[in-house]
Amino acid sequence: MKNNTLIHLGLALLRIVPSAFMLTHGYPKLMNLINGNTEFANPFGIGQAPSLFLAVVGEFICPLLIIIGFKTRWAAIPTAITMFVAGFMIHGADPFGKKEMALLYLTIFVVIMLLGPGKYSVDKR
C-alpha cells in the first residue's frame, strides 16, 4: 500500500532541492544582467542580452516558483529547456562528464513537469 505522505514529501524534495541548487547557477547570471554585463552565449542568434535574460528566467525565476510550488509544471518548462540547451548545444561537443549535470537537471525538471508539485506546495496538487 502506498504511503501518500511519503510520496508528497518525495515530490517536495524533488522540487525544492534541485531548484535551490539551480539558483546558484542563475543568481550570478541575474547579477550580470542587473549590472549590465550581458556577455553570454548566443546559441540561437537572438543576441547575448536576450539569451542571458532567458537563462535568468530558466535558472532563477522559474526555480523560485518551483520551490514554492506555484504553477510548478509550467515553471519547469523554461528550466528544462534551458538545461536542454546547456546540455546539447552549449556543451554538445564536450565530453559526457562536462554535460552530465545539465542532463541530470533536464531529467529532474521533466519529471517535475510530469508529476507536478505534490500537496506540499502553493498549488497543492
Coordinates of N, CA and C in Angstrom, one line a residue:
M1 N 0.8 -1.2 0.0 CA 0.0 0.0 0.0 C 0.9 1.3 0.0
K2 N 0.5 2.2 -0.8 CA 1.3 3.5 -0.9 C 1.1 4.4 0.3
N3 N 2.1 5.0 0.7 CA 2.1 6.0 1.8 C 2.1 7.4 1.1
N4 N 0.9 8.0 1.0 CA 0.8 9.3 0.3 C 1.6 10.4 0.9
T5 N 1.8 10.4 2.2 CA 2.6 11.4 2.8 C 4.1 11.3 2.3
L6 N 4.6 10.1 2.2 CA 6.0 9.9 1.7 C 6.1 10.3 0.2
I7 N 5.1 10.0 -0.5 CA 5.1 10.4 -2.0 C 5.1 11.9 -2.1
H8 N 4.3 12.6 -1.3 CA 4.3 14.0 -1.4 C 5.5 14.7 -0.8
L9 N 6.1 14.1 0.2 CA 7.4 14.5 0.7 C 8.5 14.3 -0.3
G10 N 8.4 13.2 -1.0 CA 9.4 13.0 -2.1 C 9.3 14.0 -3.2
L11 N 8.0 14.3 -3.6 CA 7.8 15.3 -4.6 C 8.3 16.7 -4.2
A12 N 8.1 17.0 -2.9 CA 8.6 18.3 -2.4 C 10.1 18.3 -2.4
L13 N 10.8 17.2 -2.0 CA 12.2 17.2 -2.1 C 12.7 17.3 -3.5
L14 N 12.1 16.6 -4.4 CA 12.5 16.6 -5.8 C 12.3 18.0 -6.4
R15 N 11.3 18.8 -5.9 CA 11.1 20.1 -6.4 C 12.1 21.1 -5.8
I16 N 12.2 21.0 -4.5 CA 12.9 22.1 -3.7 C 14.5 22.0 -3.9
V17 N 15.0 20.8 -3.7 CA 16.5 20.7 -3.6 C 17.1 21.0 -5.0
P18 N 16.7 20.4 -6.1 CA 17.4 20.7 -7.3 C 17.1 22.2 -7.7
S19 N 16.0 22.7 -7.4 CA 15.7 24.1 -7.7 C 16.6 25.1 -6.9
A20 N 16.8 24.7 -5.7 CA 17.7 25.5 -4.8 C 19.1 25.5 -5.4
F21 N 19.5 24.3 -5.9 CA 20.9 24.2 -6.5 C 20.9 25.0 -7.8
M22 N 19.8 25.0 -8.5 CA 19.8 25.7 -9.8 C 19.9 27.2 -9.5
L23 N 19.4 27.7 -8.4 CA 19.6 29.1 -8.1 C 21.0 29.6 -8.0
T24 N 21.9 28.7 -7.6 CA 23.3 29.0 -7.5 C 23.9 29.2 -8.9
H25 N 23.3 28.7 -9.9 CA 23.7 28.9 -11.3 C 23.1 30.2 -11.9
G26 N 21.8 30.4 -11.5 CA 21.1 31.6 -12.0 C 21.4 32.9 -11.4
Y27 N 21.7 32.9 -10.1 CA 22.0 34.1 -9.4 C 23.1 34.9 -10.0
P28 N 24.3 34.3 -10.3 CA 25.3 35.1 -10.9 C 24.9 35.7 -12.3
K29 N 24.1 35.0 -13.0 CA 23.6 35.5 -14.3 C 22.6 36.6 -14.0
L30 N 21.8 36.5 -13.0 CA 20.9 37.6 -12.7 C 21.7 38.9 -12.3
M31 N 22.8 38.7 -11.5 CA 23.6 39.8 -11.1 C 24.3 40.5 -12.4
N32 N 24.8 39.6 -13.3 CA 25.4 40.2 -14.5 C 24.3 41.0 -15.3
L33 N 23.1 40.5 -15.4 CA 22.1 41.1 -16.1 C 21.7 42.5 -15.5
I34 N 21.6 42.5 -14.2 CA 21.3 43.7 -13.4 C 22.4 44.7 -13.6
N35 N 23.7 44.3 -13.6 CA 24.8 45.2 -13.7 C 25.2 45.6 -15.1
G36 N 24.4 45.1 -16.0 CA 24.6 45.5 -17.4 C 25.7 44.7 -18.2
N37 N 26.3 43.6 -17.5 CA 27.2 42.8 -18.1 C 26.5 41.7 -18.9
T38 N 26.3 41.9 -20.2 CA 25.5 40.9 -20.9 C 26.3 40.0 -21.8
E39 N 27.6 39.8 -21.5 CA 28.4 38.9 -22.2 C 27.9 37.5 -21.9
F40 N 27.4 36.8 -22.9 CA 26.8 35.5 -22.7 C 26.7 34.7 -24.0
A41 N 26.6 33.4 -23.9 CA 26.5 32.6 -25.1 C 25.2 33.0 -25.9
N42 N 25.3 32.9 -27.2 CA 24.1 33.3 -28.1 C 23.8 32.1 -29.0
P43 N 23.3 31.0 -28.4 CA 23.1 29.8 -29.3 C 22.0 29.9 -30.4
F44 N 21.1 30.9 -30.2 CA 20.0 31.0 -31.2 C 20.1 32.2 -32.1
G45 N 21.2 33.0 -31.9 CA 21.4 34.2 -32.7 C 20.4 35.3 -32.4
I46 N 19.9 35.3 -31.2 CA 18.9 36.4 -30.9 C 19.6 37.5 -30.1
G47 N 20.9 37.4 -29.9 CA 21.7 38.4 -29.1 C 22.1 37.8 -27.7
Q48 N 23.2 38.4 -27.2 CA 23.7 38.0 -25.9 C 22.7 38.4 -24.8
A49 N 22.2 39.6 -24.8 CA 21.3 40.1 -23.7 C 20.0 39.3 -23.7
P50 N 19.3 39.1 -24.8 CA 18.1 38.2 -24.7 C 18.4 36.8 -24.3
S51 N 19.5 36.3 -24.7 CA 19.9 34.9 -24.3 C 20.2 34.8 -22.8
L52 N 20.9 35.9 -22.3 CA 21.1 35.9 -20.8 C 19.8 36.1 -20.1
F53 N 18.9 36.9 -20.6 CA 17.6 37.1 -19.9 C 16.8 35.8 -19.9
L54 N 16.8 35.0 -21.0 CA 16.1 33.7 -21.0 C 16.8 32.8 -20.0
A55 N 18.1 32.8 -19.9 CA 18.8 31.9 -18.9 C 18.4 32.3 -17.5
V56 N 18.3 33.6 -17.2 CA 17.9 34.0 -15.9 C 16.5 33.6 -15.6
V57 N 15.6 33.6 -16.5 CA 14.3 33.1 -16.3 C 14.3 31.6 -16.0
G58 N 15.1 30.9 -16.8 CA 15.1 29.4 -16.6 C 15.9 29.0 -15.4
E59 N 16.9 29.7 -15.0 CA 17.8 29.3 -13.9 C 17.5 30.0 -12.6
F60 N 16.7 31.1 -12.6 CA 16.5 31.8 -11.3 C 15.0 32.0 -11.0
I61 N 14.3 32.7 -12.0 CA 12.9 33.0 -11.7 C 12.0 31.7 -11.6
C62 N 12.1 30.9 -12.6 CA 11.3 29.6 -12.6 C 11.7 28.7 -11.4
P63 N 12.9 28.5 -11.1 CA 13.2 27.7 -9.9 C 12.6 28.3 -8.6
L64 N 12.6 29.6 -8.5 CA 11.9 30.2 -7.3 C 10.4 29.7 -7.3
L65 N 9.8 29.8 -8.4 CA 8.4 29.4 -8.5 C 8.2 27.9 -8.2
I66 N 9.2 27.1 -8.7 CA 9.1 25.6 -8.4 C 9.3 25.3 -6.9
I67 N 10.2 26.1 -6.3 CA 10.5 25.9 -4.9 C 9.2 26.1 -4.0
I68 N 8.5 27.1 -4.3 CA 7.2 27.4 -3.6 C 6.1 26.6 -4.1
G69 N 6.2 26.0 -5.3 CA 5.2 25.2 -5.8 C 4.1 25.9 -6.5
F70 N 4.4 27.1 -7.1 CA 3.4 27.9 -7.8 C 3.5 27.7 -9.3
K71 N 2.4 27.2 -9.9 CA 2.5 27.0 -11.4 C 3.7 26.1 -11.7
T72 N 3.9 25.1 -10.9 CA 5.1 24.3 -11.0 C 5.3 23.6 -12.3
R73 N 4.3 23.0 -12.9 CA 4.5 22.3 -14.2 C 4.9 23.3 -15.2
W74 N 4.2 24.5 -15.3 CA 4.6 25.5 -16.2 C 6.0 26.1 -16.0
A75 N 6.3 26.3 -14.7 CA 7.6 26.8 -14.4 C 8.8 25.9 -14.7
A76 N 8.5 24.6 -14.7 CA 9.5 23.6 -15.0 C 9.9 23.6 -16.5
I77 N 9.0 24.1 -17.4 CA 9.3 24.0 -18.8 C 10.5 24.9 -19.2
P78 N 10.5 26.2 -18.8 CA 11.7 27.0 -19.2 C 13.0 26.5 -18.6
T79 N 12.9 25.9 -17.4 CA 14.1 25.4 -16.7 C 14.6 24.2 -17.5
A80 N 13.7 23.3 -17.9 CA 14.0 22.1 -18.7 C 14.6 22.5 -20.0
I81 N 14.0 23.5 -20.7 CA 14.5 24.0 -22.0 C 15.9 24.5 -21.8
T82 N 16.1 25.3 -20.8 CA 17.5 25.9 -20.5 C 18.5 24.8 -20.3
M83 N 18.1 23.7 -19.6 CA 19.1 22.6 -19.4 C 19.3 21.8 -20.7
F84 N 18.2 21.7 -21.5 CA 18.4 21.1 -22.8 C 19.4 21.8 -23.7
V85 N 19.3 23.1 -23.7 CA 20.2 24.0 -24.5 C 21.6 23.9 -23.9
A86 N 21.7 23.9 -22.6 CA 23.0 23.8 -22.0 C 23.7 22.4 -22.3
G87 N 22.9 21.4 -22.2 CA 23.4 20.0 -22.4 C 23.7 19.6 -23.8
F88 N 22.9 20.1 -24.7 CA 23.0 19.6 -26.1 C 23.6 20.7 -27.1
M89 N 23.5 21.9 -26.7 CA 24.0 23.0 -27.6 C 25.3 23.6 -27.1
I90 N 25.2 24.1 -25.8 CA 26.4 24.7 -25.3 C 27.5 23.7 -25.0
H91 N 27.2 22.6 -24.4 CA 28.2 21.6 -24.1 C 28.1 20.4 -25.0
G92 N 27.4 20.5 -26.1 CA 27.2 19.4 -27.0 C 28.4 18.7 -27.5
A93 N 29.5 19.4 -27.7 CA 30.7 18.8 -28.2 C 31.7 18.4 -27.1
D94 N 31.3 18.7 -25.9 CA 32.1 18.4 -24.7 C 32.0 17.0 -24.3
P95 N 32.9 16.4 -23.6 CA 32.8 15.1 -23.1 C 31.6 14.9 -22.1
F96 N 31.1 13.7 -22.0 CA 29.9 13.5 -21.2 C 30.0 14.1 -19.8
G97 N 31.1 14.0 -19.2 CA 31.3 14.5 -17.8 C 31.0 15.9 -17.7
K98 N 31.2 16.7 -18.8 CA 31.0 18.1 -18.8 C 29.5 18.5 -18.9
K99 N 28.8 17.7 -19.6 CA 27.4 18.0 -19.9 C 26.4 17.2 -18.9
E100 N 27.0 16.3 -18.1 CA 26.2 15.4 -17.3 C 25.3 16.2 -16.3
M101 N 25.8 17.2 -15.7 CA 25.0 18.0 -14.8 C 23.8 18.6 -15.4
A102 N 23.9 19.2 -16.6 CA 22.8 19.8 -17.3 C 21.8 18.7 -17.7
L103 N 22.3 17.5 -18.1 CA 21.3 16.4 -18.4 C 20.6 15.9 -17.2
L104 N 21.3 15.8 -16.1 CA 20.6 15.4 -14.8 C 19.5 16.4 -14.5
Y105 N 19.8 17.7 -14.5 CA 18.8 18.8 -14.3 C 17.7 18.7 -15.2
L106 N 18.0 18.4 -16.5 CA 16.9 18.3 -17.5 C 16.0 17.2 -17.1
T107 N 16.5 16.0 -16.8 CA 15.7 14.9 -16.4 C 14.9 15.2 -15.2
I108 N 15.4 15.9 -14.2 CA 14.7 16.2 -12.9 C 13.5 17.1 -13.3
F109 N 13.8 18.1 -14.1 CA 12.7 19.1 -14.4 C 11.6 18.5 -15.3
V110 N 12.0 17.6 -16.1 CA 11.0 16.9 -16.9 C 10.1 16.0 -16.0
V111 N 10.7 15.4 -15.0 CA 9.9 14.6 -14.1 C 9.0 15.5 -13.3
I112 N 9.5 16.7 -12.9 CA 8.6 17.6 -12.2 C 7.4 18.0 -13.1
M113 N 7.7 18.3 -14.3 CA 6.6 18.6 -15.3 C 5.6 17.5 -15.3
L114 N 6.0 16.3 -15.3 CA 5.1 15.1 -15.4 C 4.3 14.8 -14.2
L115 N 5.0 15.0 -13.0 CA 4.4 14.6 -11.7 C 3.7 15.7 -11.0
G116 N 4.1 16.9 -11.3 CA 3.5 18.1 -10.6 C 4.2 18.3 -9.2
P117 N 3.6 19.3 -8.5 CA 4.3 19.7 -7.2 C 4.0 18.9 -6.0
G118 N 2.9 18.1 -6.0 CA 2.6 17.4 -4.8 C 1.8 18.4 -3.9
K119 N 1.3 17.8 -2.7 CA 0.4 18.6 -1.9 C 1.1 19.6 -1.0
Y120 N 2.5 19.5 -0.9 CA 3.2 20.5 -0.1 C 3.7 21.6 -1.0
S121 N 2.8 22.3 -1.5 CA 3.1 23.4 -2.4 C 1.9 24.4 -2.4
V122 N 2.2 25.5 -3.0 CA 1.1 26.5 -3.1 C 0.0 26.0 -4.0
D123 N 0.3 25.2 -5.0 CA -0.7 24.6 -5.9 C -1.4 23.5 -5.3
K124 N -0.8 22.8 -4.3 CA -1.4 21.6 -3.6 C -2.0 20.6 -4.4
R125 N -1.3 20.1 -5.4 CA -1.8 19.0 -6.3 C -1.0 17.8 -6.2

